[in-house]
mmCIF file of C-alpha atoms in Angstrom:
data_model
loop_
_atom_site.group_PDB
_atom_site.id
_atom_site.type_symbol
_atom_site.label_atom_id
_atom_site.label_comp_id
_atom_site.label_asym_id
_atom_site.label_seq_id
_atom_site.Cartn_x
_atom_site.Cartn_y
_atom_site.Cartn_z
ATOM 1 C CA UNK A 1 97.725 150.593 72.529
ATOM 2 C CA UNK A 2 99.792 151.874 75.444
ATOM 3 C CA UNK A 3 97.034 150.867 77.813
ATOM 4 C CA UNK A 4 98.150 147.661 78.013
ATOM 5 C CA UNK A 5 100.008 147.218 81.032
ATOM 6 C CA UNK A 6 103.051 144.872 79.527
ATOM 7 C CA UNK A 7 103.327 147.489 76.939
ATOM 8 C CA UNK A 8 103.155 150.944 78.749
ATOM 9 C CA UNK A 9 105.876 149.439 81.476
ATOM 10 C CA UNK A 10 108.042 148.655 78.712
ATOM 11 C CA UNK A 11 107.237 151.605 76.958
ATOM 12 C CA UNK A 12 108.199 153.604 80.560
ATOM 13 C CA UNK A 13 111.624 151.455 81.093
ATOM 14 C CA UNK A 14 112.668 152.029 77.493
ATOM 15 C CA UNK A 15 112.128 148.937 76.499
ATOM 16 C CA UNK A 16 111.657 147.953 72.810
ATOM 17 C CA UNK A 17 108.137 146.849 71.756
ATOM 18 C CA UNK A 18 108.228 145.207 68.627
ATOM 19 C CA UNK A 19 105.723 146.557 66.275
ATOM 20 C CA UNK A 20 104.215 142.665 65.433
ATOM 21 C CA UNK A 21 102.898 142.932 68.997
ATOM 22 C CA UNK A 22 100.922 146.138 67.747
ATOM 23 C CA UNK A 23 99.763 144.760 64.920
ATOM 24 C CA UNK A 24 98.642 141.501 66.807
ATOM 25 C CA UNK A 25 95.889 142.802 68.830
ATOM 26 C CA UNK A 26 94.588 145.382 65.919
ATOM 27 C CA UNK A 27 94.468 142.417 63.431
ATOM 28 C CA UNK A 28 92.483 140.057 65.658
ATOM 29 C CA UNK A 29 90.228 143.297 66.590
ATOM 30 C CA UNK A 30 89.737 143.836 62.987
ATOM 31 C CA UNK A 31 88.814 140.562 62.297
ATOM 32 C CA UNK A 32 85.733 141.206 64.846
ATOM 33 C CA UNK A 33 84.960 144.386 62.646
ATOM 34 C CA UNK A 34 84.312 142.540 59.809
ATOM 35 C CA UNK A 35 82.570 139.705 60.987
ATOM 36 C CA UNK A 36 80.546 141.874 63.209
ATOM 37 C CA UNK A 37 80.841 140.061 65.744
ATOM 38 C CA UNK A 38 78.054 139.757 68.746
ATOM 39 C CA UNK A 39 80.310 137.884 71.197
ATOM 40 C CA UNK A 40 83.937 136.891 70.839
ATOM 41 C CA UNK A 41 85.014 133.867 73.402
ATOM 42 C CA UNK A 42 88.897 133.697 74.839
ATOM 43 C CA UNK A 43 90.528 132.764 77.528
ATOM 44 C CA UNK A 44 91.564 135.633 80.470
ATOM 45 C CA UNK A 45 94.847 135.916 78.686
ATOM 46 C CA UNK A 46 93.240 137.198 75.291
ATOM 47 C CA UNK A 47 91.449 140.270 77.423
ATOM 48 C CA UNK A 48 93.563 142.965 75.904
ATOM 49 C CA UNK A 49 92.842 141.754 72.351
ATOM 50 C CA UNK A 50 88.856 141.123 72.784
ATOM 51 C CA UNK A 51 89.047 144.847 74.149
ATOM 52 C CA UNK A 52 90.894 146.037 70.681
ATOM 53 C CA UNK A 53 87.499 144.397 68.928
ATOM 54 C CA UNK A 54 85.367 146.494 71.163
ATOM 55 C CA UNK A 55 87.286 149.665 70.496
ATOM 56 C CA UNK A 56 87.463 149.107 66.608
ATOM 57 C CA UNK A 57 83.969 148.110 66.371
ATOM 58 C CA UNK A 58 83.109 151.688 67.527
ATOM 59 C CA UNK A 59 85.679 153.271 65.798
ATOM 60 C CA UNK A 60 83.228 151.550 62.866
ATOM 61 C CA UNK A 61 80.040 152.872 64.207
ATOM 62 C CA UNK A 62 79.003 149.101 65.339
ATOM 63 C CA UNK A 63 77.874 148.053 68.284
ATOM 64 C CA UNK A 64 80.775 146.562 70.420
ATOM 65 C CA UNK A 65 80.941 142.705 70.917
ATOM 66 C CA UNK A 66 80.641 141.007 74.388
ATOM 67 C CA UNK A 67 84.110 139.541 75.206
ATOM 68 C CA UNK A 68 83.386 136.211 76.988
ATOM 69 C CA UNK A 69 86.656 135.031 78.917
ATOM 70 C CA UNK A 70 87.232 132.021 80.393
ATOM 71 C CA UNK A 71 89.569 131.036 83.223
ATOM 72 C CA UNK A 72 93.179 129.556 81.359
ATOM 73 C CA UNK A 73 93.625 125.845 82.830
ATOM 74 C CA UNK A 74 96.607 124.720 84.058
ATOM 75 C CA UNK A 75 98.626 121.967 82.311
ATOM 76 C CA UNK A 76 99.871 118.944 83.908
ATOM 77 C CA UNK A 77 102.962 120.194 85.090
ATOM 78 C CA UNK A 78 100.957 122.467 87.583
ATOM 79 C CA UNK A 79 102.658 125.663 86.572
ATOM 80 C CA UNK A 80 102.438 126.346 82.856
ATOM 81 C CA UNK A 81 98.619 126.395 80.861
ATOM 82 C CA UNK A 82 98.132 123.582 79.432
ATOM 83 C CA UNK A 83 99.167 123.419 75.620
ATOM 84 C CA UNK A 84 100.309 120.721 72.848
ATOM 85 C CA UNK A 85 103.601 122.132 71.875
ATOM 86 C CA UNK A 86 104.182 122.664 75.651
ATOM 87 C CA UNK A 87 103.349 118.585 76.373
ATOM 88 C CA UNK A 88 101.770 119.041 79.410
ATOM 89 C CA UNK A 89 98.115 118.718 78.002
ATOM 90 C CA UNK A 90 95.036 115.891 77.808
ATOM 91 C CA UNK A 91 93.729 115.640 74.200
ATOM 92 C CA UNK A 92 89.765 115.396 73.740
ATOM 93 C CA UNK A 93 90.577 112.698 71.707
ATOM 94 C CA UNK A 94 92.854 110.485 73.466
ATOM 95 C CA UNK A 95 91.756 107.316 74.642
ATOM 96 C CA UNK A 96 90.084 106.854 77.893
ATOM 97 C CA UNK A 97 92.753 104.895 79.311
ATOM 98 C CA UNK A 98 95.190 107.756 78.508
ATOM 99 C CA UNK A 99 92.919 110.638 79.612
ATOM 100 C CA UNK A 100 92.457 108.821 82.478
ATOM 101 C CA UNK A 101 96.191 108.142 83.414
ATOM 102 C CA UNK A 102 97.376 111.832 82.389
ATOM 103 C CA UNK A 103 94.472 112.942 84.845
ATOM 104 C CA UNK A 104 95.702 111.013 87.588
ATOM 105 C CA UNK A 105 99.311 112.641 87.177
ATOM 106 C CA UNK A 106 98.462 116.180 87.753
ATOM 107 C CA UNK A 107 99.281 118.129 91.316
ATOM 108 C CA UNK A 108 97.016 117.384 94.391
ATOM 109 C CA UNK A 109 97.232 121.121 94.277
ATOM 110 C CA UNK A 110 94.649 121.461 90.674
ATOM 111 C CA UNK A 111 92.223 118.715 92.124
ATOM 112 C CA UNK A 112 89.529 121.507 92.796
ATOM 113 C CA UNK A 113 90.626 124.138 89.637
ATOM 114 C CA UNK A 114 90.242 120.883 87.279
ATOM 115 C CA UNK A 115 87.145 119.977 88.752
ATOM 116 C CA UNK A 116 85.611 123.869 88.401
ATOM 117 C CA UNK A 117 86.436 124.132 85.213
ATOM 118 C CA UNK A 118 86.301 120.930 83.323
ATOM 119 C CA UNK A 119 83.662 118.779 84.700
ATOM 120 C CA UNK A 120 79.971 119.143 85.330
ATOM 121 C CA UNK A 121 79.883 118.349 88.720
ATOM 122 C CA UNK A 122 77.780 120.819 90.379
ATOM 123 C CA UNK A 123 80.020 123.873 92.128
ATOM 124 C CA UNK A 124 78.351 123.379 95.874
ATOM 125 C CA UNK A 125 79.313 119.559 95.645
ATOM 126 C CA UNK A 126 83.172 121.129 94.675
ATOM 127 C CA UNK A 127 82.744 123.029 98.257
ATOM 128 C CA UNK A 128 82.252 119.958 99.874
ATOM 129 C CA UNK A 129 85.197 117.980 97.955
ATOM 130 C CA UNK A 130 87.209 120.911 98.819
ATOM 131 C CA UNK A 131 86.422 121.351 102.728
ATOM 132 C CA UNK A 132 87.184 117.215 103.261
ATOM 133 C CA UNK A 133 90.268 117.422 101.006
ATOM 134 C CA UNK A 134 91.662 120.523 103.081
ATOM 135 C CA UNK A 135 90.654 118.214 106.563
ATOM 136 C CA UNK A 136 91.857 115.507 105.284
ATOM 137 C CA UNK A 137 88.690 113.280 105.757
ATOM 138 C CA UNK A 138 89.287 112.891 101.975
ATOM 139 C CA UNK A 139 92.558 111.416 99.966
ATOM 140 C CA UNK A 140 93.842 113.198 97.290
ATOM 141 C CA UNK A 141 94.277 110.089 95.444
ATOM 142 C CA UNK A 142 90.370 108.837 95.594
ATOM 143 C CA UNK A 143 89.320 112.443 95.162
ATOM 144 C CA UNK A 144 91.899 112.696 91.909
ATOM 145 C CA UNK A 145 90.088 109.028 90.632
ATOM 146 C CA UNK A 146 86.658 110.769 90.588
ATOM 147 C CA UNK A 147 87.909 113.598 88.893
ATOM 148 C CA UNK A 148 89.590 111.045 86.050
ATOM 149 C CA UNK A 149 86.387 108.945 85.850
ATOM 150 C CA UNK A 150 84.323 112.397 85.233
ATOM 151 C CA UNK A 151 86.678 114.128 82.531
ATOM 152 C CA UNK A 152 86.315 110.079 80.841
ATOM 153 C CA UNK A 153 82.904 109.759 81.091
ATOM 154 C CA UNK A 154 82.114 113.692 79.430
ATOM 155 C CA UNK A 155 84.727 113.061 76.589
ATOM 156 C CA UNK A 156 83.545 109.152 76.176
ATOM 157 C CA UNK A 157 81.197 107.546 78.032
ATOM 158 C CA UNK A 158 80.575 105.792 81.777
ATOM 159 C CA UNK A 159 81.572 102.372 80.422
ATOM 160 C CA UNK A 160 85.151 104.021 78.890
ATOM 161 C CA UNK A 161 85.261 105.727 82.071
ATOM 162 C CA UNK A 162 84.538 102.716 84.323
ATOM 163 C CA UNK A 163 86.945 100.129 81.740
ATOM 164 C CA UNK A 164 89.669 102.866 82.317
ATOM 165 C CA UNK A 165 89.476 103.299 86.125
ATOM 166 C CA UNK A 166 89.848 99.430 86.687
ATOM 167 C CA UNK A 167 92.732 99.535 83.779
ATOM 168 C CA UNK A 168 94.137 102.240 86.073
ATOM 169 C CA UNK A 169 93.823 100.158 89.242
ATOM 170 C CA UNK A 170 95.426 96.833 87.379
ATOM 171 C CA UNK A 171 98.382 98.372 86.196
ATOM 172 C CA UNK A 172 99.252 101.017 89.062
ATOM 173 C CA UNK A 173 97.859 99.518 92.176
ATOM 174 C CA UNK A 174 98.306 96.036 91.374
ATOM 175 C CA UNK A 175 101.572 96.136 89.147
ATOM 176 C CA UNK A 176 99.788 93.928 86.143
ATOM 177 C CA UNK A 177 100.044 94.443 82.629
ATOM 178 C CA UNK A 178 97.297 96.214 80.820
ATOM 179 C CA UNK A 179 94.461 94.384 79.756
ATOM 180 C CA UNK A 180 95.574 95.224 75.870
ATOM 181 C CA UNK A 181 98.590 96.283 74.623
ATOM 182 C CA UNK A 182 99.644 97.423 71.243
ATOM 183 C CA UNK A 183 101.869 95.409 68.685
ATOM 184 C CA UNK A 184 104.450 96.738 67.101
ATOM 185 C CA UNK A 185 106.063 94.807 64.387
ATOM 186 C CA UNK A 186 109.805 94.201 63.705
ATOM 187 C CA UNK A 187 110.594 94.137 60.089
ATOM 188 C CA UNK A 188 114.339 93.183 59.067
ATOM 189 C CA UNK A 189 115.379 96.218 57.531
ATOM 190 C CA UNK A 190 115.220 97.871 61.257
ATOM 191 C CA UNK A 191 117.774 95.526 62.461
ATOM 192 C CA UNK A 192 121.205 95.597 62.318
ATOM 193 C CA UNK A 193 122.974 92.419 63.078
ATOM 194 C CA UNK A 194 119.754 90.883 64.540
ATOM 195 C CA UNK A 195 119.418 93.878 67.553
ATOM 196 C CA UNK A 196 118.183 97.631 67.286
ATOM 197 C CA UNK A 197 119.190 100.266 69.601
ATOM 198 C CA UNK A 198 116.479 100.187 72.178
ATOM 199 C CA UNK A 199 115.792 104.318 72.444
ATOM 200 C CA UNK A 200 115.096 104.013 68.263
ATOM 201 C CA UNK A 201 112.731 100.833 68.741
ATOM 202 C CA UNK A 202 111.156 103.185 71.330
ATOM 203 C CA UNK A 203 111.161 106.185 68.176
ATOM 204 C CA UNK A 204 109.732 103.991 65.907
ATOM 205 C CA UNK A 205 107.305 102.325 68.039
ATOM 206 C CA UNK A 206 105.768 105.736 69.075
ATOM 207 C CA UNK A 207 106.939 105.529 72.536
ATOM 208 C CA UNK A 208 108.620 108.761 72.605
ATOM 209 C CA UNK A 209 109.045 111.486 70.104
ATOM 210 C CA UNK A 210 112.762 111.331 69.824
ATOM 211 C CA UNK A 211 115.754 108.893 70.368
ATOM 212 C CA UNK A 212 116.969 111.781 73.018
ATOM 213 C CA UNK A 213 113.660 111.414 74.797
ATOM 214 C CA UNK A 214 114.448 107.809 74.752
ATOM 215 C CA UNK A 215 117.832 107.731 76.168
ATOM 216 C CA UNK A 216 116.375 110.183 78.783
ATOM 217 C CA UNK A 217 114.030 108.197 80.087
ATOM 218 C CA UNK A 218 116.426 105.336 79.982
ATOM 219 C CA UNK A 219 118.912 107.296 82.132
ATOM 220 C CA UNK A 220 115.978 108.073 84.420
ATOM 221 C CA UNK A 221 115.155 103.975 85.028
ATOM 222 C CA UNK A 222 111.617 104.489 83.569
ATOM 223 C CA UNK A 223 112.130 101.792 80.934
ATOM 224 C CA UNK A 224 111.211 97.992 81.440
ATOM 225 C CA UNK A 225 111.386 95.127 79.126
ATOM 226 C CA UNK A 226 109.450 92.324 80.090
ATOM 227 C CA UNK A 227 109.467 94.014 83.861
ATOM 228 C CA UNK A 228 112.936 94.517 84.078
ATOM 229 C CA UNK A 229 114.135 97.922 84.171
ATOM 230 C CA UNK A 230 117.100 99.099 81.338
ATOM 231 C CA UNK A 231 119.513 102.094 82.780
ATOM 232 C CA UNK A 232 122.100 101.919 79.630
ATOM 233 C CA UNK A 233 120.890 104.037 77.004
ATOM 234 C CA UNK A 234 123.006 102.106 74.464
ATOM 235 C CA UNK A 235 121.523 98.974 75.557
ATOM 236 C CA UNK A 236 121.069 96.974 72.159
ATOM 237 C CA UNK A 237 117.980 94.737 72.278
ATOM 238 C CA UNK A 238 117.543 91.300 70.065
ATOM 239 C CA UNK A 239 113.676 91.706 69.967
ATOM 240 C CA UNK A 240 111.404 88.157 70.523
ATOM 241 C CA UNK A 241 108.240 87.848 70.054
ATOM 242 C CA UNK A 242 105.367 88.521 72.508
ATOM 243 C CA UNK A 243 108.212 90.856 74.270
ATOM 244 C CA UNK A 244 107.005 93.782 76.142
ATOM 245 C CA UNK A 245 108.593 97.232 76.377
ATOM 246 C CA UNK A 246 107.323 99.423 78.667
ATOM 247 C CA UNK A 247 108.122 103.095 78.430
ATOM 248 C CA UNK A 248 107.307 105.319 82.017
ATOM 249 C CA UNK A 249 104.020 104.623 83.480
ATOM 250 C CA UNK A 250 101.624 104.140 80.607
ATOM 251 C CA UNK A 251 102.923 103.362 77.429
ATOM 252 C CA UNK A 252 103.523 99.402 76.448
ATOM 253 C CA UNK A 253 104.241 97.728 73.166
ATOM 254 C CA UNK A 254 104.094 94.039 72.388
ATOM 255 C CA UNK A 255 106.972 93.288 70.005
ATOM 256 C CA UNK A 256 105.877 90.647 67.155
ATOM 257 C CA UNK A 257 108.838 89.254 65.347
ATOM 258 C CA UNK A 258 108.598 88.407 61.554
#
């Protein structure tokens, strides 16, 4: 167990190692014992654990499974890998429109990583992407639209891709609303002397996951109603119908008023 690096440095410092992280790697390695596994797939961070299955697979007079790794993708913040509970990911099954506009967000920086590793496009047109981007003959912008309308068109389809590219274009080039937009309804139990407290109609709308994350993005002028931007996060709306609330760059609603 000590040859893993993280452990034998700690192990050197006198650091504590808790004995979960022992049992972490042995349990997954067991679990290759008893399936008898041929080849186990995980990403480059797993390599210490695939390694366990090899060892304990001999240790059980089998023949030792390949360990298949793959490179771990960045998330959209650039820095951390991409994960759920982390937020900085693209689901499989989002929408076009959204795996489209969470594509477009990442750092110029990934263009070429995202394109390697999630896309089909073959690796000596990527050389050629990559040489223009680096002499600027290409802009990261049209470059990152290729790469959106690719990730759409694997996880969809071209026509997804192609409705979600000039969706793109409508709202964030040319300022317009979306094509659709969601309606949220406002029953009377939500209100409180006709108005609601816009960062809970943003809650309960599904616009963000939490009043805080509401009056966050309030403070940070990336909430618009009907176009106009809000900055007080105790801003009390009295909602009308066909009212739009915009929260950041891609999420609308269109109130409808009973």
């Amino acid at each position: 167990m000590l040859e893993r690096d993280d452990f034998a440095r700690r192990f050197k410092e006198g650091l504590p190692v808790g004995i979960h992280e022992f049992f972490y790697p042995l349990m997954q390695g067991y679990d290759s014992v008893i399936l008898k596994s041929d080849v186990e797939v995980g990403g480059t961070d797993q390599k210490f654990n695939l390694l366990m299955g090899r060892v304990l697979q001999k240790e059980y007079g089998l023949e030792p499974q390949v360990a298949l790794m793959m490179p771990i993708l960045e998330g959209l913040d650039g820095t951390r890998k991409m994960s759920k509970s982390l937020g900085n990911y693209i689901g499989i099954d989002e929408s076009g429109r959204e795996m489209y506009g969470k594509t477009m967000s990442i750092p110029d920086t990934l263009i070429t990583r995202y394109f390697e590793l999630v896309t089909p496009v073959p690796l000596e047109e990527l050389r050629s992407i990559a040489a223009k981007l680096a002499g600027g003959s290409l802009h990261p912008r049209d470059v990152k639209m290729r790469l959106a309308y690719e990730i759409v068109s694997f996880y969809h389809d071209q026509e997804t891709a192609q409705r979600a590219k000039e969706e793109f274009k409508r709202v964030f080039q040319q300022h317009e609303l979306p094509y659709e937009i969601p309606e949220f309804e406002i029953s009377p139990d939500m209100l409180e002397n006709g108005s609601i407290w816009l960062p809970r109609l943003m809650l309960l709308a599904g616009l963000v996951p939490s009043t805080s994350e509401g009056r966050r993005l309030i403070q940070q002028g990336a909430v618009k109603i009907d176009g106009l931007k809000v900055e007080e996060p105790a801003y009390t709306l009295i909602p009308a119908g066909g009212m739009i609330v915009q929260s950041g760059r891609r999420k609308f609603v269109k109130l409808k008023v009973n």
